[in-house]
Amino acid sequence: LTSVHEPDAQGSSTGAPALSSVKIVEFAQFVAAPLAGTLLADLGAEVVHIEDPVLGDTSRSLGSARDGIRFGWKMTGRNKRSVTIDLRKPEGQELARDLVRWADVAITNFRFETLESWGLDWKTLHQVNPRLIMLQVSGFGASSSRRNEPGFGKLGEARSGVLSNTTAPDGTPVLPGFPLGDSTTALMGAFAVSAALVRSREPDFAGEWIDLALFETLFRLSEWQIITYDQLGNVDASESPALVGVYRSADRVWIVITSGSIRSVQNIAEMVGESADDYGTAHAQRTNKPRLDQLVREWIGSRDAEEVLGEMAKRSVVGSRIYSAADIVADPVYTELKDVITIDDPEIGPVRMQGVVPRFHVNPGRVWRTGPGLGADNQLVYGSYLGRTPEELEQLKAAGII
Amino acid sequence: MEDRNLLGGLKVLEIAQLIAGPMSGSFLADLGAEVIHLEDPKLGDPQRVTGVMKDGKGLWWKVSARNKRCVTCDLRSEEGRAVARRLAQRADVVITNFRIGTLEKWKLDWTALHHENPKLIMLQMTGFGANTTLRNSPGFGKLGEAMSGVVQITGWPDGPPVHTGFSHADSVSGLMGAYAVMAANYKRQNDPEFEGELIDLALFETLYRLIEWQVITYDQTGQVPTRAGNRLSVSPAAVINTYLSRDEHWITVTSGTPRSVQKIAALVGEPAGDYDTVEKQRARADRLDNLLRTWIGSVHIDEALAAMAEAEVVASKIYTVEDILADQTYAERGDVITVDDEDFGTVRMQGVIPKLVNYPGQVWRGGPGLGEDNELVYKKLMGMPDEEYDRLRSAGAI
C-alpha cells in the first residue's frame, strides 16, 4: 500500500484514495484497455503495466515529440508501474502468470487465440488465480464467431450506430476527433472492474470475467436508438422543433446554441429580432425553424464573440464558445476546479495535463507520476512484490525475458 | 443461480432527472442495484417525454428508467423533502443533478445528507462543479461537449465543428459517474474508517479527461489541436476516411500501417513502387484517398468490403440501426433484447453491457409508470405506516 502513495502533485488529500488496495496487472496496448487501467490508477489502484523489453508499448512511439521526446506517454502511462516481459517466451509467460497470481485484476486486449497460445487466457488465468477479475477488451467479444479478428476503435464507432448520426452538413459521416470508441470502452471497463470488486472480498468469490467488445459501449450509450427503430421504424430524429446549431461570429469564433423548451426557443427568436409569438407552439417552431436558423447565423456572423455571448447570457439563451485547448487552459472554471494540473516529469520538467476526473472530495485520487520509463519498476515489482532475487533478475534480463 | 445480482443489496436513491445523473443509476440497476427514482407527483421526470414519442409516450424513457423503482415525491413541499431525506438515510448512494443552490434550499445537499448518513456516497452532477463561481448555473450536455474540446477537433478544417450524434457529454458523464460510485463503494465496503464520499462531477470533465493528449500537446508545443477532418493528424500517411459506395452505403476505412497502405494502393491499381516508403505514402496520401473514393464509389458495398477484407484493409460499413439489428455479431452477443412493456407489448432495446460472466446482470423491466412503486418503496422498503402513506398521498407530498 505504501509504495503507491508517493508525493502528490495536487496536495490536499485526507486519506488513501478509494482503490488503494487494488492490485492490477495489465497486458494491453493502445487506448481501450490501458486507459481503463489509468482511470483505476487515478483513484489509487496499483497498476503494473507489462511491456515488451525491446519495443515497449506502441503508445510510447506515437504522437508528437519535443526535443526528441514523445510526450503522449507521459499522460497515458501516468500513475502506473512499468515492467518489461517478453510474452513470446515461455519464461516470460510464466512471469506474467506470477503477476496474475499477485493481482486482483488483469486487464488485456490481446486477441483470444494469442492469449490462449501464451497461456494467458481466462481459463488458464482463472485456474492460476481463482479470485481473479479479468477485463478482456476485444473487437467482437468472446462469444462471437469473429472473436479472433483484431479490434479497432474506429470500427467500433462505425458498428455502434453513432457514426451514422455524426455527419457534416453535406451528410458525410465525420469521425470524432479523438479515439471515442476506445476511450468510452475504457471507461466502461473501469466501471465493470470496480463493480466486480464489490464481491471480491467475499469468501466464496469465484472470480469474474468481463467480456467487452469495442462497439458495445457506444451502442449501449445511444439509448434511444434501438427502441425508436423497433417501435417506429426509420424516423427523422432531427424533427425536433428546438434549435440546436453551431454558428461562427464575425471574429471567427465558433459558438454552439442549444434549446429545448418553447420558452428557450422564444429567447433565441427575440434575441435576433423575431416576435416571440411566431414561436409560441411546437408546430410554429418547426415551421419557422429554417428561418430562425438563418437569422441566428446572420446575427452571430455580424457580431464579435464577446458581444454574442454577452447578449446570450442576458437573454438566457443557452450556448457556449466551442473551446480549444487554449481556451481550456485560460478558462476560469477549469482553473477553479484545478482540472489542469502541473506535474514534474524527470525528462521534460513541469508538464501540464488533466487532473483526476472524477473528483472525490473526501478521499481524492491523485497524479503522483507521469508515464514512467520502460521497465522503470522491474526492480520493485519483481523484487519486492514477487520476491525474485537480484540473481534471478539478472538471469531474466540476460535471457531477454525482461 | 441464487444471488446472481452483482450489486444486490446496494441501495441507490436518485434525486435527479433527465440524462446524466439517472444514466449512472441505470448502469448500477443493470447490474442489480436497487435504484429508487424520485419524481414530481404531477409532472414526473421530463425525460419521460424526451425524444421521439409513440402514442403520447416517450420511447427513450423505457430504456433510461429500466430496472428502476419509480416513486413520486414533491420536493417543493416540506413533507415531501422529509420523505426524501428518510430515503437518503437508508441509501448507500444518492445520485443528484439538481442545482446546488436548490439542494441547499431543500436541505438535500451533501452537508445535510452526509450529516444524517455519515457513510453516504453522493454523486453530484453539475454543469460546472460544486465549488466554482458557476456552481449554480444549469448544466447542458451540448455545453459540456463544447467546453471539453471535443467539438473543436471534430469536423473538417474548413467546415464547422461537429457535435457527435448522441448525447455525448451526458452519457459519458453517466458512465463516469457509475464508475466513480463503484470505486467509492469499494472503499465503503473495505475501509472501516470510511467517512462517506462526495463525487463532484461537472458535465464537461469526462470528455475533457478522455481526450488524453489535448492539454499536454498544447502545453509542450503551444499548438492548438484543431479539426483534421477524417484524417488522423498524428499519422498523415494513413488511409482514414469515410467513403460512399455505388449503392449509397457509407464505409469507414482506417488503415494505418505502411503495409496496409500498400495493400490499398494495390487494390486501386497503383504501382507498388510508388508506396514502398512512408515518405512516398505521405506524399501520395491525397491521391490514394481520391482513388479509393472513386473505386468504392464504383462498386457495390459487398464487393468493396469483400475486396478490402481479402486485402486485409481495415474497413467497416457505417452501421445504421437496421444494420445493427441484422448483424450476426450483435445477435451472437445477445446485445439486443426484447422486454415486455405495458404500453407497447414488447420493445427491443440494448441488453446489459458490460457482460460479466458470473454475475451477468439482467433487464427485468422497462421504464415504469409514474409512481408505480410508491406502495412498495414507501410501505415495504421504508416501513411507512398506512395512515401516514395515505395522509401524504392526499396532501400531494408523495
GROMACS .gro file of N, CA and C in nm, chain A residues 329-385:
model
  171
  329VAL      N    1  -0.724   2.601  -2.109
  329VAL     CA    2  -0.618   2.639  -2.015
  329VAL      C    3  -0.643   2.779  -1.959
  330ALA      N    4  -0.712   2.863  -2.037
  330ALA     CA    5  -0.736   3.001  -1.993
  330ALA      C    6  -0.867   3.016  -1.917
  331ASP      N    7  -0.947   2.911  -1.909
  331ASP     CA    8  -1.084   2.924  -1.857
  331ASP      C    9  -1.090   2.928  -1.705
  332PRO      N   10  -1.168   3.022  -1.649
  332PRO     CA   11  -1.174   3.031  -1.502
  332PRO      C   12  -1.233   2.907  -1.434
  333VAL      N   13  -1.334   2.845  -1.495
  333VAL     CA   14  -1.394   2.728  -1.429
  333VAL      C   15  -1.296   2.611  -1.425
  334TYR      N   16  -1.230   2.585  -1.537
  334TYR     CA   17  -1.126   2.479  -1.535
  334TYR      C   18  -1.023   2.510  -1.426
  335THR      N   19  -0.989   2.638  -1.414
  335THR     CA   20  -0.889   2.677  -1.315
  335THR      C   21  -0.941   2.655  -1.174
  336GLU      N   22  -1.065   2.698  -1.150
  336GLU     CA   23  -1.123   2.682  -1.017
  336GLU      C   24  -1.133   2.535  -0.977
  337LEU      N   25  -1.161   2.452  -1.073
  337LEU     CA   26  -1.173   2.308  -1.044
  337LEU      C   27  -1.037   2.239  -1.037
  338LYS      N   28  -0.931   2.312  -1.069
  338LYS     CA   29  -0.796   2.254  -1.076
  338LYS      C   30  -0.794   2.133  -1.168
  339ASP      N   31  -0.867   2.145  -1.279
  339ASP     CA   32  -0.873   2.036  -1.375
  339ASP      C   33  -0.745   2.023  -1.456
  340VAL      N   34  -0.669   2.132  -1.464
  340VAL     CA   35  -0.539   2.126  -1.531
  340VAL      C   36  -0.433   2.128  -1.422
  341ILE      N   37  -0.354   2.023  -1.416
  341ILE     CA   38  -0.251   2.017  -1.313
  341ILE      C   39  -0.113   2.029  -1.378
  342THR      N   40  -0.016   2.066  -1.299
  342THR     CA   41   0.122   2.068  -1.347
  342THR      C   42   0.199   1.967  -1.263
  343ILE      N   43   0.270   1.881  -1.330
  343ILE     CA   44   0.345   1.777  -1.259
  343ILE      C   45   0.485   1.769  -1.317
  344ASP      N   46   0.581   1.741  -1.232
  344ASP     CA   47   0.720   1.734  -1.279
  344ASP      C   48   0.748   1.600  -1.345
  345ASP      N   49   0.807   1.608  -1.462
  345ASP     CA   50   0.849   1.486  -1.532
  345ASP      C   51   1.001   1.485  -1.536
  346PRO      N   52   1.062   1.371  -1.504
  346PRO     CA   53   1.209   1.367  -1.498
  346PRO      C   54   1.275   1.403  -1.631
  347GLU      N   55   1.207   1.378  -1.743
  347GLU     CA   56   1.270   1.408  -1.872
  347GLU      C   57   1.239   1.548  -1.923
  348ILE      N   58   1.115   1.590  -1.907
  348ILE     CA   59   1.078   1.718  -1.971
  348ILE      C   60   1.044   1.827  -1.871
  349GLY      N   61   1.061   1.803  -1.743
  349GLY     CA   62   1.035   1.907  -1.645
  349GLY      C   63   0.886   1.922  -1.618
  350PRO      N   64   0.841   2.039  -1.575
  350PRO     CA   65   0.700   2.056  -1.542
  350PRO      C   66   0.614   2.041  -1.667
  351VAL      N   67   0.507   1.965  -1.654
  351VAL     CA   68   0.421   1.943  -1.770
  351VAL      C   69   0.277   1.950  -1.724
  352ARG      N   70   0.192   2.012  -1.808
  352ARG     CA   71   0.051   2.023  -1.772
  352ARG      C   72  -0.029   1.909  -1.835
  353MET      N   73  -0.124   1.860  -1.760
  353MET     CA   74  -0.214   1.755  -1.809
  353MET      C   75  -0.343   1.761  -1.728
  354GLN      N   76  -0.438   1.672  -1.760
  354GLN     CA   77  -0.563   1.667  -1.686
  354GLN      C   78  -0.538   1.620  -1.542
  355GLY      N   79  -0.612   1.678  -1.449
  355GLY     CA   80  -0.614   1.624  -1.314
  355GLY      C   81  -0.700   1.499  -1.309
  356VAL      N   82  -0.731   1.452  -1.190
  356VAL     CA   83  -0.812   1.331  -1.177
  356VAL      C   84  -0.960   1.365  -1.194
  357VAL      N   85  -1.022   1.299  -1.290
  357VAL     CA   86  -1.168   1.301  -1.306
  357VAL      C   87  -1.210   1.157  -1.290
  358PRO      N   88  -1.303   1.121  -1.205
  358PRO     CA   89  -1.392   1.204  -1.122
  358PRO      C   90  -1.324   1.254  -0.994
  359ARG      N   91  -1.375   1.369  -0.946
  359ARG     CA   92  -1.321   1.432  -0.826
  359ARG      C   93  -1.392   1.378  -0.702
  360PHE      N   94  -1.314   1.323  -0.609
  360PHE     CA   95  -1.367   1.278  -0.480
  360PHE      C   96  -1.327   1.383  -0.377
  361HIS      N   97  -1.423   1.429  -0.298
  361HIS     CA   98  -1.391   1.534  -0.202
  361HIS      C   99  -1.328   1.481  -0.074
  362VAL      N  100  -1.366   1.361  -0.033
  362VAL     CA  101  -1.315   1.309   0.094
  362VAL      C  102  -1.180   1.240   0.075
  363ASN      N  103  -1.175   1.147  -0.014
  363ASN     CA  104  -1.050   1.076  -0.043
  363ASN      C  105  -1.018   1.085  -0.192
  364PRO      N  106  -0.965   1.199  -0.233
  364PRO     CA  107  -0.946   1.220  -0.377
  364PRO      C  108  -0.837   1.130  -0.436
  365GLY      N  109  -0.851   1.104  -0.564
  365GLY     CA  110  -0.742   1.039  -0.637
  365GLY      C  111  -0.630   1.139  -0.657
  366ARG      N  112  -0.523   1.097  -0.716
  366ARG     CA  113  -0.410   1.186  -0.732
  366ARG      C  114  -0.324   1.141  -0.849
  367VAL      N  115  -0.247   1.236  -0.901
  367VAL     CA  116  -0.149   1.203  -1.004
  367VAL      C  117  -0.013   1.214  -0.939
  368TRP      N  118   0.051   1.101  -0.918
  368TRP     CA  119   0.178   1.105  -0.845
  368TRP      C  120   0.298   1.088  -0.937
  369ARG      N  121   0.275   1.048  -1.060
  369ARG     CA  122   0.386   1.040  -1.155
  369ARG      C  123   0.333   1.049  -1.297
  370THR      N  124   0.421   1.092  -1.387
  370THR     CA  125   0.390   1.086  -1.529
  370THR      C  126   0.426   0.947  -1.579
  371GLY      N  127   0.395   0.917  -1.704
  371GLY     CA  128   0.425   0.787  -1.762
  371GLY      C  129   0.572   0.751  -1.740
  372PRO      N  130   0.598   0.638  -1.674
  372PRO     CA  131   0.735   0.603  -1.637
  372PRO      C  132   0.816   0.551  -1.755
  373GLY      N  133   0.948   0.549  -1.737
  373GLY     CA  134   1.036   0.492  -1.838
  373GLY      C  135   1.014   0.342  -1.852
  374LEU      N  136   1.054   0.288  -1.967
  374LEU     CA  137   1.034   0.145  -1.994
  374LEU      C  138   1.108   0.061  -1.891
  375GLY      N  139   1.033  -0.023  -1.820
  375GLY     CA  140   1.093  -0.111  -1.720
  375GLY      C  141   1.137  -0.041  -1.593
  376ALA      N  142   1.089   0.081  -1.573
  376ALA     CA  143   1.133   0.160  -1.457
  376ALA      C  144   1.106   0.089  -1.324
  377ASP      N  145   1.007   0.001  -1.320
  377ASP     CA  146   0.969  -0.061  -1.194
  377ASP      C  147   1.001  -0.210  -1.187
  378ASN      N  148   1.086  -0.258  -1.276
  378ASN     CA  149   1.122  -0.401  -1.275
  378ASN      C  150   1.170  -0.444  -1.136
  379GLN      N  151   1.262  -0.365  -1.083
  379GLN     CA  152   1.322  -0.397  -0.954
  379GLN      C  153   1.215  -0.409  -0.845
  380LEU      N  154   1.133  -0.306  -0.835
  380LEU     CA  155   1.031  -0.300  -0.730
  380LEU      C  156   0.931  -0.415  -0.743
  381VAL      N  157   0.879  -0.433  -0.865
  381VAL     CA  158   0.772  -0.530  -0.885
  381VAL      C  159   0.823  -0.673  -0.874
  382TYR      N  160   0.930  -0.703  -0.946
  382TYR     CA  161   0.981  -0.841  -0.944
  382TYR      C  162   1.049  -0.872  -0.811
  383GLY      N  163   1.121  -0.774  -0.758
  383GLY     CA  164   1.189  -0.795  -0.631
  383GLY      C  165   1.093  -0.791  -0.513
  384SER      N  166   1.035  -0.674  -0.487
  384SER     CA  167   0.953  -0.659  -0.367
  384SER      C  168   0.818  -0.732  -0.376
  385TYR      N  169   0.751  -0.721  -0.490
  385TYR     CA  170   0.616  -0.777  -0.498
  385TYR      C  171   0.618  -0.929  -0.520
   0.00000   0.00000   0.00000
